[in-house]
């Protein structure tokens, strides 16, 4: 069942999405060699609680963090830990916040200091593919149009698309129908209608598309241990342009002020 949101509900979605966006902005300020992923998780949790929100991932089916931590070959759902970030790493921080009964979901993959240009190119392509997907999220089109836009953009540049993990509808729950895959055929899948809120989240690998789940039951990494990138926005389908409910503005502001200091 796909729930279409009213204008009032979308206004509440905007609130949750703004808070998760500001949370990633706080995290961005602290990304540097030497910090542990557990410290980043604490920063995110305290920020959300201080702002009246709820960290949705924490305790979700037993997940132990506010952030899903994705260092290098980790695709999604890594645990915060004592692992220290090092120059040359990449780290995705995926976060879901609930505020006033609605959820916002966003992920950003950061470079830690100087990184290999080949890995930077993976980040750039994955980032752009997210906006290609969003561009296709228009009333009258279908989920497969979003999926195909992401897939063709990434595969044309030599990267591979993770198959097992998808974007999703979002609203009162962080995961609602429909699934939003990052691969598929144009003109297939559920029809997009105004009021649909979905999280689009390309998970793109430098090497092969294959993944494994670690023995902890959560941590998903690439089988070949090559890096994987992940960006995510929560969006609303409208009668016109798609509305991006989350924003990377706070992340970008934090990264810019780090560079100039
Ligand atoms: N953005 C992630 C997703 O859509 C959030 C997962 S929260 C977790 O799957 F608790 F399942 F890790
Ligand atoms: Co998500």
mmCIF file of C-alpha atoms and ligand atoms in Angstrom:
data_model
loop_
_atom_site.group_PDB
_atom_site.id
_atom_site.type_symbol
_atom_site.label_atom_id
_atom_site.label_comp_id
_atom_site.label_asym_id
_atom_site.label_seq_id
_atom_site.Cartn_x
_atom_site.Cartn_y
_atom_site.Cartn_z
ATOM 1 C CA UNK A 1 0.000 0.000 0.000
ATOM 2 C CA UNK A 2 1.507 3.321 -1.071
ATOM 3 C CA UNK A 3 0.372 6.205 1.131
ATOM 4 C CA UNK A 4 0.024 9.560 -0.574
ATOM 5 C CA UNK A 5 0.753 12.417 1.816
ATOM 6 C CA UNK A 6 -1.443 15.481 2.244
ATOM 7 C CA UNK A 7 0.052 18.974 2.103
ATOM 8 C CA UNK A 8 -0.054 19.046 5.927
ATOM 9 C CA UNK A 9 1.850 15.775 6.140
ATOM 10 C CA UNK A 10 4.453 16.976 3.659
ATOM 11 C CA UNK A 11 4.968 20.041 5.838
ATOM 12 C CA UNK A 12 5.728 17.693 8.751
ATOM 13 C CA UNK A 13 8.056 15.691 6.489
ATOM 14 C CA UNK A 14 9.931 18.937 5.757
ATOM 15 C CA UNK A 15 10.563 19.379 9.481
ATOM 16 C CA UNK A 16 12.002 15.889 9.961
ATOM 17 C CA UNK A 17 14.025 16.207 6.762
ATOM 18 C CA UNK A 18 15.480 19.549 7.835
ATOM 19 C CA UNK A 19 16.562 18.036 11.149
ATOM 20 C CA UNK A 20 18.266 15.032 9.560
ATOM 21 C CA UNK A 21 19.994 17.386 7.103
ATOM 22 C CA UNK A 22 21.262 19.584 9.940
ATOM 23 C CA UNK A 23 22.435 16.449 11.757
ATOM 24 C CA UNK A 24 24.602 15.448 8.799
ATOM 25 C CA UNK A 25 25.893 19.036 8.786
ATOM 26 C CA UNK A 26 27.026 18.590 12.413
ATOM 27 C CA UNK A 27 28.692 15.296 11.554
ATOM 28 C CA UNK A 28 30.460 16.959 8.599
ATOM 29 C CA UNK A 29 32.196 19.411 10.951
ATOM 30 C CA UNK A 30 33.917 16.511 12.728
ATOM 31 C CA UNK A 31 35.027 14.319 9.827
ATOM 32 C CA UNK A 32 38.830 14.177 10.102
ATOM 33 C CA UNK A 33 41.654 11.669 10.577
ATOM 34 C CA UNK A 34 41.766 10.463 14.194
ATOM 35 C CA UNK A 35 38.083 10.639 15.082
ATOM 36 C CA UNK A 36 36.235 7.393 15.809
ATOM 37 C CA UNK A 37 32.956 6.483 14.190
ATOM 38 C CA UNK A 38 31.472 6.122 17.684
ATOM 39 C CA UNK A 39 32.310 9.781 18.379
ATOM 40 C CA UNK A 40 30.478 10.770 15.185
ATOM 41 C CA UNK A 41 27.508 8.676 16.286
ATOM 42 C CA UNK A 42 27.386 10.411 19.680
ATOM 43 C CA UNK A 43 27.511 13.837 18.023
ATOM 44 C CA UNK A 44 24.568 12.876 15.796
ATOM 45 C CA UNK A 45 22.497 11.348 18.601
ATOM 46 C CA UNK A 46 22.945 14.300 20.956
ATOM 47 C CA UNK A 47 22.136 16.795 18.199
ATOM 48 C CA UNK A 48 18.907 14.986 17.299
ATOM 49 C CA UNK A 49 17.785 14.684 20.933
ATOM 50 C CA UNK A 50 18.678 18.333 21.667
ATOM 51 C CA UNK A 51 16.401 19.321 18.782
ATOM 52 C CA UNK A 52 13.408 17.278 19.929
ATOM 53 C CA UNK A 53 13.844 14.460 17.419
ATOM 54 C CA UNK A 54 14.214 10.725 17.713
ATOM 55 C CA UNK A 55 17.135 8.783 16.178
ATOM 56 C CA UNK A 56 15.101 6.205 14.242
ATOM 57 C CA UNK A 57 17.888 3.697 13.514
ATOM 58 C CA UNK A 58 18.886 3.346 17.177
ATOM 59 C CA UNK A 59 17.253 0.128 18.369
ATOM 60 C CA UNK A 60 15.565 -0.548 15.014
ATOM 61 C CA UNK A 61 15.528 -4.383 14.891
ATOM 62 C CA UNK A 62 18.393 -4.086 17.383
ATOM 63 C CA UNK A 63 20.603 -1.748 15.322
ATOM 64 C CA UNK A 64 23.122 -0.201 17.760
ATOM 65 C CA UNK A 65 23.666 3.273 16.263
ATOM 66 C CA UNK A 66 22.100 6.598 15.350
ATOM 67 C CA UNK A 67 24.207 6.559 12.193
ATOM 68 C CA UNK A 68 24.847 3.715 9.813
ATOM 69 C CA UNK A 69 28.613 3.896 9.285
ATOM 70 C CA UNK A 70 30.018 3.067 5.849
ATOM 71 C CA UNK A 71 33.828 3.169 5.768
ATOM 72 C CA UNK A 72 35.500 2.342 2.410
ATOM 73 C CA UNK A 73 34.215 -1.122 1.367
ATOM 74 C CA UNK A 74 31.190 -0.974 3.680
ATOM 75 C CA UNK A 75 28.100 -0.461 1.528
ATOM 76 C CA UNK A 76 25.461 0.088 4.238
ATOM 77 C CA UNK A 77 24.445 -0.702 7.850
ATOM 78 C CA UNK A 78 27.885 -0.662 9.503
ATOM 79 C CA UNK A 79 28.017 -0.200 13.291
ATOM 80 C CA UNK A 80 29.592 2.813 14.999
ATOM 81 C CA UNK A 81 32.770 1.575 16.690
ATOM 82 C CA UNK A 82 36.206 2.473 18.025
ATOM 83 C CA UNK A 83 37.496 2.427 14.437
ATOM 84 C CA UNK A 84 39.512 5.588 13.795
ATOM 85 C CA UNK A 85 39.198 7.417 10.487
ATOM 86 C CA UNK A 86 42.423 7.706 8.503
ATOM 87 C CA UNK A 87 43.560 10.042 5.744
ATOM 88 C CA UNK A 88 42.404 8.571 2.445
ATOM 89 C CA UNK A 89 39.289 6.832 3.819
ATOM 90 C CA UNK A 90 35.777 7.546 2.678
ATOM 91 C CA UNK A 91 32.898 7.398 5.149
ATOM 92 C CA UNK A 92 29.187 7.387 4.483
ATOM 93 C CA UNK A 93 26.948 8.424 7.357
ATOM 94 C CA UNK A 94 23.327 7.380 6.829
ATOM 95 C CA UNK A 95 20.797 8.784 9.270
ATOM 96 C CA UNK A 96 17.055 8.676 9.866
ATOM 97 C CA UNK A 97 15.326 11.131 12.191
ATOM 98 C CA UNK A 98 11.748 11.158 13.397
ATOM 99 C CA UNK A 99 10.178 14.494 14.319
ATOM 100 C CA UNK A 100 6.489 15.142 15.046
ATOM 101 C CA UNK A 101 5.589 11.639 13.864
ATOM 102 C CA UNK A 102 7.332 11.748 10.472
ATOM 103 C CA UNK A 103 10.717 10.523 9.246
ATOM 104 C CA UNK A 104 13.517 12.068 7.210
ATOM 105 C CA UNK A 105 16.306 9.906 5.766
ATOM 106 C CA UNK A 106 19.581 11.110 4.231
ATOM 107 C CA UNK A 107 23.118 9.892 3.646
ATOM 108 C CA UNK A 108 26.331 11.632 2.606
ATOM 109 C CA UNK A 109 29.698 10.026 1.796
ATOM 110 C CA UNK A 110 32.665 12.129 2.909
ATOM 111 C CA UNK A 111 36.319 12.071 1.905
ATOM 112 C CA UNK A 112 38.705 11.978 4.882
ATOM 113 C CA UNK A 113 41.537 14.316 3.912
ATOM 114 C CA UNK A 114 43.135 13.608 0.537
ATOM 115 C CA UNK A 115 41.696 10.583 -1.260
ATOM 116 C CA UNK A 116 42.619 8.608 -4.380
ATOM 117 C CA UNK A 117 41.248 10.469 -7.450
ATOM 118 C CA UNK A 118 39.672 7.203 -8.637
ATOM 119 C CA UNK A 119 37.662 7.046 -5.416
ATOM 120 C CA UNK A 120 36.758 10.734 -5.676
ATOM 121 C CA UNK A 121 35.414 10.030 -9.164
ATOM 122 C CA UNK A 122 33.230 7.252 -7.682
ATOM 123 C CA UNK A 123 31.877 9.733 -5.118
ATOM 124 C CA UNK A 124 31.194 12.353 -7.786
ATOM 125 C CA UNK A 125 29.362 9.906 -10.038
ATOM 126 C CA UNK A 126 27.261 8.474 -7.204
ATOM 127 C CA UNK A 127 26.341 11.996 -6.057
ATOM 128 C CA UNK A 128 25.293 13.022 -9.563
ATOM 129 C CA UNK A 129 23.353 9.791 -10.076
ATOM 130 C CA UNK A 130 21.205 10.660 -7.064
ATOM 131 C CA UNK A 131 20.131 13.872 -8.797
ATOM 132 C CA UNK A 132 19.552 11.964 -12.077
ATOM 133 C CA UNK A 133 17.197 9.706 -10.139
ATOM 134 C CA UNK A 134 15.426 12.645 -8.513
ATOM 135 C CA UNK A 135 15.011 14.331 -11.901
ATOM 136 C CA UNK A 136 13.065 11.262 -13.086
ATOM 137 C CA UNK A 137 10.744 11.270 -10.042
ATOM 138 C CA UNK A 138 7.767 12.934 -11.686
ATOM 139 C CA UNK A 139 4.058 12.206 -11.535
ATOM 140 C CA UNK A 140 3.088 9.945 -14.450
ATOM 141 C CA UNK A 141 6.485 8.255 -14.564
ATOM 142 C CA UNK A 142 7.272 4.998 -12.768
ATOM 143 C CA UNK A 143 9.731 3.733 -10.166
ATOM 144 C CA UNK A 144 11.631 1.985 -12.984
ATOM 145 C CA UNK A 145 12.334 5.385 -14.564
ATOM 146 C CA UNK A 146 14.153 6.496 -11.400
ATOM 147 C CA UNK A 147 15.980 3.176 -11.161
ATOM 148 C CA UNK A 148 17.020 3.256 -14.796
ATOM 149 C CA UNK A 149 18.268 6.859 -14.585
ATOM 150 C CA UNK A 150 20.609 5.938 -11.712
ATOM 151 C CA UNK A 151 21.757 2.694 -13.296
ATOM 152 C CA UNK A 152 22.513 4.019 -16.768
ATOM 153 C CA UNK A 153 24.407 7.025 -15.401
ATOM 154 C CA UNK A 154 26.645 4.901 -13.166
ATOM 155 C CA UNK A 155 27.182 1.944 -15.465
ATOM 156 C CA UNK A 156 28.103 4.206 -18.403
ATOM 157 C CA UNK A 157 30.999 5.419 -16.241
ATOM 158 C CA UNK A 158 32.192 1.912 -15.393
ATOM 159 C CA UNK A 159 30.731 1.534 -11.894
ATOM 160 C CA UNK A 160 28.382 -1.160 -10.645
ATOM 161 C CA UNK A 161 25.023 -0.917 -8.892
ATOM 162 C CA UNK A 162 24.294 -2.880 -5.709
ATOM 163 C CA UNK A 163 21.220 -5.047 -6.299
ATOM 164 C CA UNK A 164 20.213 -6.248 -2.830
ATOM 165 C CA UNK A 165 19.662 -2.838 -1.209
ATOM 166 C CA UNK A 166 17.026 -0.309 -2.308
ATOM 167 C CA UNK A 167 15.541 3.074 -1.606
ATOM 168 C CA UNK A 168 12.018 3.101 -0.222
ATOM 169 C CA UNK A 169 8.837 4.963 0.528
ATOM 170 C CA UNK A 170 9.004 6.980 3.745
ATOM 171 C CA UNK A 171 6.575 8.786 6.028
ATOM 172 C CA UNK A 172 5.338 7.826 9.475
ATOM 173 C CA UNK A 173 7.656 4.824 9.142
ATOM 174 C CA UNK A 174 11.169 4.974 7.778
ATOM 175 C CA UNK A 175 10.433 2.152 5.370
ATOM 176 C CA UNK A 176 7.152 2.171 3.471
ATOM 177 C CA UNK A 177 6.115 0.882 0.066
ATOM 178 C CA UNK A 178 7.293 1.118 -2.637
ATOM 179 C CA UNK A 179 10.836 -0.195 -2.933
ATOM 180 C CA UNK A 180 13.016 2.104 -5.027
ATOM 181 C CA UNK A 181 15.790 0.043 -6.651
ATOM 182 C CA UNK A 182 18.806 1.607 -8.324
ATOM 183 C CA UNK A 183 18.542 -0.621 -11.394
ATOM 184 C CA UNK A 184 15.627 -1.425 -13.635
ATOM 185 C CA UNK A 185 13.767 -0.783 -16.840
ATOM 186 C CA UNK A 186 12.077 2.420 -17.895
ATOM 187 C CA UNK A 187 8.292 2.420 -17.759
ATOM 188 C CA UNK A 188 8.092 -0.427 -15.212
ATOM 189 C CA UNK A 189 7.067 -0.575 -11.562
ATOM 190 C CA UNK A 190 4.630 1.482 -9.492
ATOM 191 C CA UNK A 191 3.243 4.687 -10.989
ATOM 192 C CA UNK A 192 4.468 7.912 -9.380
ATOM 193 C CA UNK A 193 1.749 10.212 -8.046
ATOM 194 C CA UNK A 194 1.754 13.608 -6.329
ATOM 195 C CA UNK A 195 2.071 13.124 -2.562
ATOM 196 C CA UNK A 196 4.375 10.105 -2.752
ATOM 197 C CA UNK A 197 7.388 10.516 -0.474
ATOM 198 C CA UNK A 198 10.390 8.337 -1.263
ATOM 199 C CA UNK A 199 14.023 8.004 -0.272
ATOM 200 C CA UNK A 200 16.307 7.634 -3.298
ATOM 201 C CA UNK A 201 19.697 6.197 -2.363
ATOM 202 C CA UNK A 202 22.175 4.973 -4.958
ATOM 203 C CA UNK A 203 24.742 2.525 -3.538
ATOM 204 C CA UNK A 204 27.471 2.317 -6.156
ATOM 205 C CA UNK A 205 30.639 0.187 -6.227
ATOM 206 C CA UNK A 206 34.046 0.837 -7.753
ATOM 207 C CA UNK A 207 34.495 -2.875 -8.472
ATOM 208 C CA UNK A 208 31.902 -5.621 -8.853
ATOM 209 C CA UNK A 209 28.294 -5.282 -7.700
ATOM 210 C CA UNK A 210 28.513 -8.239 -5.330
ATOM 211 C CA UNK A 211 28.087 -7.782 -1.587
ATOM 212 C CA UNK A 212 28.350 -9.898 1.540
ATOM 213 C CA UNK A 213 26.697 -9.467 4.953
ATOM 214 C CA UNK A 214 29.104 -9.814 7.869
ATOM 215 C CA UNK A 215 28.508 -12.287 10.744
ATOM 216 C CA UNK A 216 26.998 -9.453 12.827
ATOM 217 C CA UNK A 217 23.939 -9.799 10.588
ATOM 218 C CA UNK A 218 24.046 -6.125 9.515
ATOM 219 C CA UNK A 219 27.286 -4.832 8.048
ATOM 220 C CA UNK A 220 27.077 -5.001 4.275
ATOM 221 C CA UNK A 221 30.370 -4.750 2.379
ATOM 222 C CA UNK A 222 31.591 -5.288 -1.147
ATOM 223 C CA UNK A 223 32.721 -8.842 -1.801
ATOM 224 C CA UNK A 224 35.901 -7.628 -3.546
ATOM 225 C CA UNK A 225 36.544 -5.109 -0.714
ATOM 226 C CA UNK A 226 36.755 -2.229 -3.171
ATOM 227 C CA UNK A 227 35.107 1.054 -2.096
ATOM 228 C CA UNK A 228 31.399 1.782 -2.281
ATOM 229 C CA UNK A 229 29.652 5.181 -2.230
ATOM 230 C CA UNK A 230 26.162 6.152 -1.024
ATOM 231 C CA UNK A 231 24.153 9.373 -1.136
ATOM 232 C CA UNK A 232 20.489 9.708 -0.193
ATOM 233 C CA UNK A 233 17.707 12.269 -0.246
ATOM 234 C CA UNK A 234 14.095 12.081 0.870
ATOM 235 C CA UNK A 235 11.882 13.635 -1.795
ATOM 236 C CA UNK A 236 8.194 14.307 -2.515
ATOM 237 C CA UNK A 237 6.624 13.700 -5.905
ATOM 238 C CA UNK A 238 4.488 16.705 -6.852
ATOM 239 C CA UNK A 239 2.367 17.788 -9.812
ATOM 240 C CA UNK A 240 5.478 19.620 -11.084
ATOM 241 C CA UNK A 241 9.162 19.488 -10.145
ATOM 242 C CA UNK A 242 10.183 16.883 -7.563
ATOM 243 C CA UNK A 243 10.648 18.510 -4.152
ATOM 244 C CA UNK A 244 13.869 17.505 -2.388
ATOM 245 C CA UNK A 245 12.913 17.495 1.292
ATOM 246 C CA UNK A 246 16.398 16.851 2.687
ATOM 247 C CA UNK A 247 19.331 19.065 1.717
ATOM 248 C CA UNK A 248 23.140 18.875 1.615
ATOM 249 C CA UNK A 249 23.320 22.643 2.250
ATOM 250 C CA UNK A 250 24.432 22.190 5.885
ATOM 251 C CA UNK A 251 27.024 19.600 4.898
ATOM 252 C CA UNK A 252 28.371 21.872 2.181
ATOM 253 C CA UNK A 253 28.533 24.843 4.564
ATOM 254 C CA UNK A 254 30.453 22.748 7.107
ATOM 255 C CA UNK A 255 32.879 21.430 4.480
ATOM 256 C CA UNK A 256 33.480 24.921 3.064
ATOM 257 C CA UNK A 257 34.224 26.444 6.454
ATOM 258 C CA UNK A 258 36.637 23.567 7.235
ATOM 259 C CA UNK A 259 38.515 24.256 3.994
ATOM 260 C CA UNK A 260 38.883 27.957 4.683
ATOM 261 C CA UNK A 261 40.101 27.434 8.270
HETATM 262 N N1 LIG B 1 18.722 4.746 5.363
HETATM 263 C C1 LIG B 1 18.803 3.394 5.845
HETATM 264 C C2 LIG B 1 17.857 2.547 5.057
HETATM 265 O O1 LIG B 1 17.054 3.093 4.357
HETATM 266 C C3 LIG B 1 18.510 3.379 7.290
HETATM 267 C C4 LIG B 1 18.625 2.055 7.914
HETATM 268 S S1 LIG B 1 18.408 2.239 9.589
HETATM 269 C C5 LIG B 1 18.833 0.758 10.222
HETATM 270 O O2 LIG B 1 17.891 1.325 5.066
HETATM 271 F F1 LIG B 1 18.505 0.772 11.447
HETATM 272 F F2 LIG B 1 18.210 -0.228 9.587
HETATM 273 F F3 LIG B 1 20.110 0.558 10.077
HETATM 274 CO CO1 LIG B 2 17.008 5.037 3.324
#
